[in-house]
Every structure is written in C-alpha cells, then in structure tokens.
Tab-separated table of C-alpha atoms and ligand atoms in Angstrom:
chain	number	residue	atom	x	y	z
A	4	MET	CA	80.106	128.041	85.335
A	5	THR	CA	76.352	127.637	85.482
A	6	GLN	CA	74.551	124.480	84.380
A	7	THR	CA	71.767	126.517	82.841
A	8	THR	CA	71.438	126.530	79.063
A	9	GLY	CA	67.631	126.532	78.665
A	10	GLU	CA	64.952	129.174	79.144
A	11	ASN	CA	66.693	130.759	82.142
A	12	SER	CA	69.970	131.253	80.329
A	13	ALA	CA	69.596	135.057	80.132
A	14	GLN	CA	69.219	135.231	83.900
A	15	ALA	CA	72.131	132.815	84.366
A	16	GLU	CA	74.289	135.239	82.319
A	17	ILE	CA	73.213	138.190	84.391
A	18	TRP	CA	73.903	136.421	87.708
A	19	ASN	CA	77.196	134.977	86.554
A	20	GLY	CA	78.283	138.309	85.009
A	21	ASP	CA	78.761	141.848	86.432
A	22	VAL	CA	75.553	141.747	88.560
A	23	GLY	CA	76.575	138.485	90.369
A	24	GLN	CA	80.146	139.709	90.829
A	25	LYS	CA	78.833	142.955	92.339
A	26	TRP	CA	76.438	141.108	94.669
A	27	ALA	CA	79.373	138.840	95.819
A	28	GLU	CA	81.562	141.925	96.380
A	29	GLU	CA	78.956	143.853	98.346
A	30	GLN	CA	77.582	140.819	100.101
A	31	ALA	CA	78.086	142.088	103.638
A	32	ASP	CA	76.438	145.459	103.055
A	33	LEU	CA	73.580	144.015	100.931
A	34	ASP	CA	72.914	141.496	103.626
A	35	SER	CA	72.757	144.207	106.296
A	36	MET	CA	70.248	146.025	104.145
A	37	LEU	CA	68.117	142.940	103.365
A	38	ALA	CA	68.448	141.108	106.689
A	39	PRO	CA	65.291	142.525	108.336
A	40	LEU	CA	63.219	141.472	105.313
A	41	GLY	CA	64.610	137.903	105.414
A	42	LEU	CA	64.239	137.660	109.084
A	43	GLY	CA	60.490	138.484	108.691
A	44	GLY	CA	60.221	135.424	106.386
A	45	ILE	CA	62.295	133.242	108.707
A	46	ALA	CA	60.038	134.100	111.651
A	47	LYS	CA	56.983	133.297	109.493
A	48	ALA	CA	58.430	129.965	108.387
A	49	ASN	CA	58.511	128.854	111.987
A	50	PHE	CA	61.463	126.442	111.462
A	51	ALA	CA	61.971	123.634	113.978
A	52	PRO	CA	65.130	121.712	114.918
A	53	GLY	CA	65.641	118.728	112.655
A	54	GLU	CA	63.885	120.183	109.619
A	55	SER	CA	65.320	119.947	106.125
A	56	VAL	CA	65.080	123.168	104.135
A	57	ILE	CA	65.865	124.280	100.568
A	58	ASP	CA	66.827	127.934	100.078
A	59	VAL	CA	65.977	128.766	96.465
A	60	GLY	CA	68.178	131.405	94.755
A	61	CYS	CA	70.232	131.522	97.967
A	62	GLY	CA	72.877	133.897	96.521
A	63	CYS	CA	75.684	134.472	98.977
A	64	GLY	CA	73.919	132.261	101.513
A	65	ALA	CA	72.996	134.672	104.312
A	66	THR	CA	69.543	133.215	104.747
A	67	SER	CA	70.839	129.623	104.349
A	68	LEU	CA	73.117	130.246	107.301
A	69	ALA	CA	70.448	131.914	109.370
A	70	ILE	CA	68.046	128.997	108.703
A	71	ALA	CA	70.780	126.453	109.526
A	72	ALA	CA	70.958	127.931	113.007
A	73	ASN	CA	67.149	127.608	113.288
A	74	VAL	CA	67.018	123.855	112.394
A	75	THR	CA	69.949	122.808	114.603
A	76	PRO	CA	70.216	120.216	115.982
A	77	GLY	CA	69.588	117.561	113.358
A	78	GLY	CA	68.352	119.829	110.530
A	79	GLN	CA	70.023	120.807	107.311
A	80	VAL	CA	69.864	123.374	104.550
A	81	LEU	CA	70.523	123.088	100.858
A	82	GLY	CA	71.049	126.445	99.089
A	83	VAL	CA	70.512	126.320	95.321
A	84	ASP	CA	71.576	129.041	92.960
A	85	ILE	CA	72.665	129.600	89.372
A	86	SER	CA	75.322	132.173	90.213
A	87	GLY	CA	78.915	130.791	90.459
A	88	PRO	CA	80.373	134.004	91.980
A	89	MET	CA	77.650	134.257	94.593
A	90	LEU	CA	77.878	130.566	95.553
A	91	THR	CA	81.679	130.897	95.940
A	92	ARG	CA	80.980	133.640	98.484
A	93	ALA	CA	78.284	131.477	100.136
A	94	ARG	CA	80.684	128.548	100.482
A	95	GLN	CA	83.337	130.761	102.066
A	96	ASN	CA	80.853	132.192	104.543
A	97	ALA	CA	79.583	128.718	105.428
A	98	GLU	CA	82.996	127.065	105.935
A	99	LYS	CA	82.411	126.646	109.660
A	100	THR	CA	78.760	125.611	109.445
A	101	GLY	CA	78.279	121.860	109.291
A	102	ASN	CA	74.644	121.648	108.242
A	103	VAL	CA	74.589	123.774	105.040
A	104	ASN	CA	75.355	122.560	101.492
A	105	PHE	CA	75.097	124.435	98.233
A	106	ALA	CA	74.326	123.356	94.645
A	107	LEU	CA	75.068	125.352	91.562
A	108	ALA	CA	71.878	124.663	89.629
A	109	ASP	CA	68.834	126.083	87.974
A	110	ALA	CA	66.113	125.464	90.585
A	111	SER	CA	63.490	125.311	87.821
A	112	THR	CA	65.014	122.080	86.404
A	113	HIS	CA	67.290	120.692	89.135
A	114	LYS	CA	66.615	117.057	90.050
A	115	PHE	CA	65.940	117.475	93.760
A	116	ALA	CA	65.845	114.489	96.069
A	117	PRO	CA	62.092	113.706	95.845
A	118	ALA	CA	59.902	114.471	98.905
A	119	SER	CA	62.985	115.242	101.004
A	120	ALA	CA	62.426	118.782	102.356
A	121	ASP	CA	60.130	120.126	105.038
A	122	VAL	CA	60.290	123.715	103.844
A	123	ILE	CA	61.106	125.643	100.703
A	124	PHE	CA	62.361	129.105	101.539
A	125	SER	CA	63.577	132.050	99.435
A	126	ARG	CA	64.522	135.640	100.004
A	127	PHE	CA	64.266	137.376	96.600
A	128	GLY	CA	65.429	134.295	94.666
A	129	VAL	CA	62.252	133.174	92.868
A	130	MET	CA	61.247	136.133	90.685
A	131	PHE	CA	63.588	135.336	87.785
A	132	PHE	CA	62.110	132.178	86.294
A	133	ALA	CA	61.033	132.314	82.666
A	134	ASN	CA	58.221	129.833	83.393
A	135	PRO	CA	57.485	130.211	87.130
A	136	SER	CA	54.604	127.696	87.383
A	137	ALA	CA	56.811	124.964	85.796
A	138	ALA	CA	59.713	126.023	88.006
A	139	PHE	CA	57.562	125.783	91.169
A	140	ALA	CA	56.101	122.399	90.029
A	141	ASN	CA	59.698	121.165	89.823
A	142	ILE	CA	60.587	122.700	93.219
A	143	ARG	CA	57.486	121.084	94.753
A	144	THR	CA	58.825	117.615	93.893
A	145	ALA	CA	61.458	118.308	96.563
A	146	LEU	CA	58.850	118.891	99.341
A	147	LYS	CA	57.423	116.222	101.643
A	148	PRO	CA	53.636	115.845	101.553
A	149	GLY	CA	52.321	118.575	103.863
A	150	GLY	CA	55.540	120.533	103.487
A	151	ARG	CA	55.466	124.292	103.437
A	152	VAL	CA	56.746	127.283	101.353
A	153	CYS	CA	57.814	130.680	102.661
A	154	LEU	CA	58.993	133.290	100.193
A	155	VAL	CA	59.989	136.950	100.625
A	156	VAL	CA	59.394	138.874	97.382
A	157	TRP	CA	59.134	142.590	96.479
A	158	ARG	CA	55.766	144.202	96.059
A	159	PRO	CA	55.473	146.511	92.983
A	160	VAL	CA	58.218	149.006	92.409
A	161	LYS	CA	55.807	151.917	92.918
A	162	GLU	CA	55.367	150.748	96.552
A	163	ASN	CA	59.165	150.680	97.101
A	164	PRO	CA	60.494	154.267	97.652
A	165	TRP	CA	64.055	152.911	98.037
A	166	VAL	CA	63.949	152.077	94.290
A	167	MET	CA	61.245	154.454	93.025
A	168	LYS	CA	62.747	157.785	94.197
A	169	SER	CA	65.949	157.401	92.252
A	170	LEU	CA	64.210	156.011	89.211
A	171	MET	CA	61.908	159.084	89.108
A	172	ILE	CA	64.942	161.365	89.184
A	173	ALA	CA	66.744	159.373	86.457
A	174	ALA	CA	63.619	159.492	84.276
A	175	LYS	CA	63.964	163.331	84.196
A	176	HIS	CA	67.356	163.041	82.518
A	177	VAL	CA	67.473	159.803	80.530
A	178	THR	CA	65.242	157.743	78.276
A	179	MET	CA	64.032	154.980	80.486
A	180	PRO	CA	63.840	151.322	79.193
A	181	ALA	CA	60.407	150.015	78.327
A	182	PRO	CA	58.802	148.554	81.388
A	183	LEU	CA	58.877	144.767	81.660
A	184	GLY	CA	55.712	142.927	80.719
A	185	PRO	CA	53.501	141.512	83.526
A	186	GLU	CA	54.726	137.979	82.868
A	187	ASP	CA	58.442	138.832	82.422
A	188	PRO	CA	60.996	137.716	84.952
A	189	GLY	CA	62.539	140.479	87.071
A	190	PRO	CA	62.911	141.710	90.681
A	191	PHE	CA	59.284	142.971	90.916
A	192	SER	CA	57.591	140.199	88.967
A	193	PHE	CA	56.036	138.713	92.135
A	194	GLY	CA	54.442	142.052	93.116
A	195	ASP	CA	50.920	141.149	91.959
A	196	ARG	CA	48.959	139.090	94.475
A	197	ALA	CA	46.739	137.422	91.897
A	198	ARG	CA	49.699	136.443	89.722
A	199	VAL	CA	51.627	134.923	92.620
A	200	THR	CA	48.570	132.963	93.754
A	201	ARG	CA	47.919	131.773	90.156
A	202	ILE	CA	51.578	130.626	89.756
A	203	LEU	CA	51.701	128.662	93.016
A	204	GLU	CA	48.280	127.102	92.564
A	205	ALA	CA	49.193	126.020	89.014
A	206	ALA	CA	52.275	124.398	90.530
A	207	GLY	CA	50.054	122.405	92.867
A	208	PHE	CA	50.299	124.335	96.113
A	209	LYS	CA	47.340	125.010	98.355
A	210	GLU	CA	46.482	127.706	100.988
A	211	VAL	CA	48.548	130.441	99.216
A	212	LYS	CA	48.652	133.501	101.465
A	213	LEU	CA	50.403	136.879	100.974
A	214	GLU	CA	51.083	139.135	103.908
A	215	PRO	CA	52.466	142.672	103.354
A	216	GLN	CA	55.708	143.487	105.149
A	217	ASP	CA	56.622	147.250	105.303
A	218	VAL	CA	60.084	147.953	106.736
A	219	LEU	CA	62.528	150.861	106.690
A	220	ILE	CA	65.744	149.500	105.329
A	221	THR	CA	69.239	150.956	105.851
A	222	ILE	CA	71.073	151.399	102.566
A	223	GLY	CA	74.871	151.631	102.523
A	224	ALA	CA	75.644	150.138	105.938
A	225	GLY	CA	76.926	153.224	107.760
A	226	ARG	CA	78.373	155.093	104.791
A	227	ASP	CA	77.843	158.862	104.597
A	228	LEU	CA	74.965	160.181	102.378
A	229	ALA	CA	77.019	160.303	99.130
A	230	GLY	CA	78.531	156.891	99.834
A	231	SER	CA	75.115	155.427	100.557
A	232	VAL	CA	73.747	156.799	97.297
A	233	ASP	CA	76.704	155.381	95.432
A	234	PHE	CA	75.944	152.006	97.029
A	235	LEU	CA	72.322	152.269	95.918
A	236	LEU	CA	73.252	153.275	92.393
A	237	GLY	CA	75.700	150.284	92.270
A	238	VAL	CA	73.321	147.507	93.413
A	239	GLY	CA	69.799	148.756	92.810
A	240	PRO	CA	67.793	148.370	89.538
A	241	ILE	CA	69.048	151.826	88.481
A	242	ARG	CA	72.563	150.349	87.935
A	243	MET	CA	71.930	149.141	84.442
A	244	ILE	CA	70.106	152.315	83.372
A	245	LEU	CA	73.043	154.527	84.519
A	246	ALA	CA	75.657	152.226	83.036
A	247	GLU	CA	74.512	153.228	79.523
A	248	GLN	CA	74.738	157.014	80.171
A	249	THR	CA	77.604	159.469	79.698
A	250	PRO	CA	79.677	160.446	82.786
A	251	ALA	CA	78.070	163.874	82.678
A	252	VAL	CA	74.562	162.534	82.781
A	253	ARG	CA	75.478	160.063	85.540
A	254	GLN	CA	76.950	162.856	87.614
A	255	LYS	CA	73.802	165.001	87.155
A	256	VAL	CA	71.515	162.167	88.193
A	257	ARG	CA	73.730	161.246	91.137
A	258	ASP	CA	73.889	164.820	92.416
A	259	GLU	CA	70.120	165.205	92.220
A	260	ILE	CA	69.538	161.900	93.989
A	261	ILE	CA	71.925	162.926	96.791
A	262	ALA	CA	70.030	166.215	97.219
A	263	ASP	CA	66.654	164.403	97.165
A	264	LEU	CA	67.610	161.636	99.591
A	265	ALA	CA	69.150	163.939	102.179
A	266	ALA	CA	65.692	163.960	103.822
A	267	ASP	CA	65.986	160.207	104.277
A	268	PHE	CA	69.399	160.353	105.948
A	269	ASP	CA	69.723	160.402	109.730
A	270	ALA	CA	72.129	159.279	112.394
A	271	GLN	CA	71.424	155.644	111.453
A	272	GLY	CA	72.245	156.222	107.790
A	273	LEU	CA	70.165	156.287	104.621
A	274	ARG	CA	66.867	154.705	105.695
A	275	MET	CA	64.092	154.248	103.112
A	276	GLY	CA	60.807	152.451	102.846
A	277	SER	CA	60.522	148.958	101.430
A	278	ALA	CA	57.431	146.861	100.613
A	279	THR	CA	57.503	143.073	100.396
A	280	TRP	CA	55.150	140.167	100.520
A	281	ILE	CA	55.734	137.235	102.753
A	282	VAL	CA	54.170	134.440	100.717
A	283	THR	CA	53.221	131.120	102.407
A	284	ALA	CA	51.789	127.969	100.825
A	285	GLN	CA	51.341	124.278	101.558
A	286	ASN	CA	52.139	121.176	99.653
A	287	PRO	CA	49.002	118.972	99.832
A	288	LYS	CA	49.248	115.973	102.204
B	27	SAM	C1	68.177	139.133	94.160
B	27	SAM	S1	69.237	137.844	94.330
B	27	SAM	C2	68.900	137.267	95.956
B	27	SAM	C3	69.959	136.383	96.563
B	27	SAM	C4	69.743	136.016	97.981
B	27	SAM	N1	68.557	135.146	98.145
B	27	SAM	C5	69.641	137.163	98.927
B	27	SAM	O1	68.554	137.475	99.368
B	27	SAM	O2	70.661	137.866	99.065
B	27	SAM	C6	68.494	136.620	93.309
B	27	SAM	C7	69.143	135.261	93.272
B	27	SAM	O3	68.401	134.341	92.536
B	27	SAM	C8	69.301	133.532	91.767
B	27	SAM	N2	68.554	132.867	90.688
B	27	SAM	C9	67.955	133.490	89.623
B	27	SAM	N3	67.434	132.577	88.807
B	27	SAM	C10	67.602	131.338	89.391
B	27	SAM	C11	67.301	129.984	89.025
B	27	SAM	N4	66.674	129.675	87.908
B	27	SAM	N5	67.747	128.997	89.825
B	27	SAM	C12	68.475	129.301	90.989
B	27	SAM	N6	68.793	130.549	91.329
B	27	SAM	C13	68.388	131.530	90.632
B	27	SAM	C14	70.368	134.501	91.360
B	27	SAM	O4	71.551	133.873	90.941
B	27	SAM	C15	70.555	135.350	92.639
B	27	SAM	O5	71.499	134.749	93.447
C-alpha cells in the first residue's frame, strides 16, 4: 500500500485503485504509445555513463529501464512512485537489470539521499502534486549542485487531438465534469508555460526552458480501429467520464468516436497528434 496519507492522498487512491491497475495491465501497449515522447526527453537529458538518475512518478518503469541503459556502466536509476500495482509491474520488468531500484513513496515528501543525483527525470509523473513548488523543492534536495532536470509533460488538452477528439464527441451526449482549476493537479496541469516556470523557479531551479514536442502517437499497438478506440477509451482521460454513463450512452459515444477516428487509422494503426513540453532546468551550483 502507498505511504501517502497527506495532501496527495486523493492521487494515491487513484493510482493504487482502478486507474493504476489498468495502467499495470496495459503497460506494454501504453509504453508503445508513449515511448517516442519519453525518448525525446531522454535524448534531451543527454545522460552519460556513471550518472545517478531519479525517475519521478516512474509508473511501470519503462523510462527507468531505458535510462539505466544510458547510464551504464557505473550509473544507476531510482524510480519513485506512489502506485503499488504499477511498481509491482516495474519490478517484474526490471528483474534482469542490475542498476535500477524502485521506491514506493510520495516524491513530494520522500526523504531522498541529499545531493545524490545528477539528473531528475520524469515522463508524465510530475503533474499530480497538490503543492508542486513544495514537491519540487523536496525533489531538488536529491540533486547535486549543478544537477539537471528533464521532464516530459502534456501541453494543454486542446492541443492534444488524441484526447480532444473523443472528448468533443462525448460532450455531445453527456454532461461533462466541470473543468479542473488552473492550479489543480491532473494530466494537463503542466500545460501552461508560465505556470511551469513559476513552479520550478519557486522550488529553486534556474534556467527553466520549455521546448514543444509534436509527435504522432500510435494508439492501441496494432489493434484494429474498434480495438484501438476501446484501448483509448480504457486508458485516456475519457475513461472516468464514460464509466458513469449507461451502457446505451457508452455505446453511442463509442460508435461515433469509431466513425470519427477512421480518418486517423492507417496501415500503422490509429495514429493521432500529441503535444508535449520537454522541460529542462538546472540546480544552481
Ligand atoms: C501518467 S502516469 C505516468 C507513469 C510513467 N512515468 C509513464 O510514463 O508510463 C503518472 C504516474 O505518476 C505517479 N504519481 C502521481 N503522484 C505521485 C507522487 N506524489 N509521488 C510519486 N509518484 C506519483 C502515479 O502513480 C503514476 O505512476
């Protein structure tokens, strides 16, 4: 079970409940969808052999393993996550990798070994803190002076057709939940450049830079169109909205989404636009 009882307990419940279970079950296909986005961050981080790296919100550990290969020989990776089911999957996947360890912990309060890491990395694992500046101030204690940060985070939902298109269709048939506030945790909470800069500077980082990354992602890992849409409806933000609807409404929305996304389906599968930031920052020397 998670060690989180404080301000991130709602997120701990989500990631230890159905959502975390689903991510653990669909790990291989989610990783094939997200791999190009993480690889963009990994290239940017410019890891070197011997470096020590912390992967924040590492989930099922795909990026932790990829980074481990980049810092060999001599380097090591610590993946930190609040999700028990996802870390179980991470540990299984890392069984044969000697230089990766995982900690079940809330990264916002975890007592990291001080000034021990060369790099803090995350693929989509830092947008869920209730108090992100405080969380990043805590995470910064783990970095050596002059250490660096590299994060991959979603840009606003409106810039992400892979989410937006199905939400627009759902909105025609169901009452949509009130949008999250600009300071609320959630997958798109690091979409605003000024907010991300403010959070990281308040945590003590310098030279905060955000570079856009626009990539077509393949959803559903080789399934047919209907199967790919079902995968999207099972793991995307629309999952929770549809869960509350009657089977008839769910069916209607699903059918309409399948018809709409046919234009995005080709020989390589369901391929849709995604928009992320690659965020870099420095710990002062
Ligand atoms: C969208 S998933 C991304 C997982 C993984 N990085 C990936 O790209 O597949 C977000 C992850 O952040 C983790 N997370 C959320 N809040 C956290 C916190 N306070 N401390 C550590 N991990 C957290 C969740 O448990 C989940 O694994």
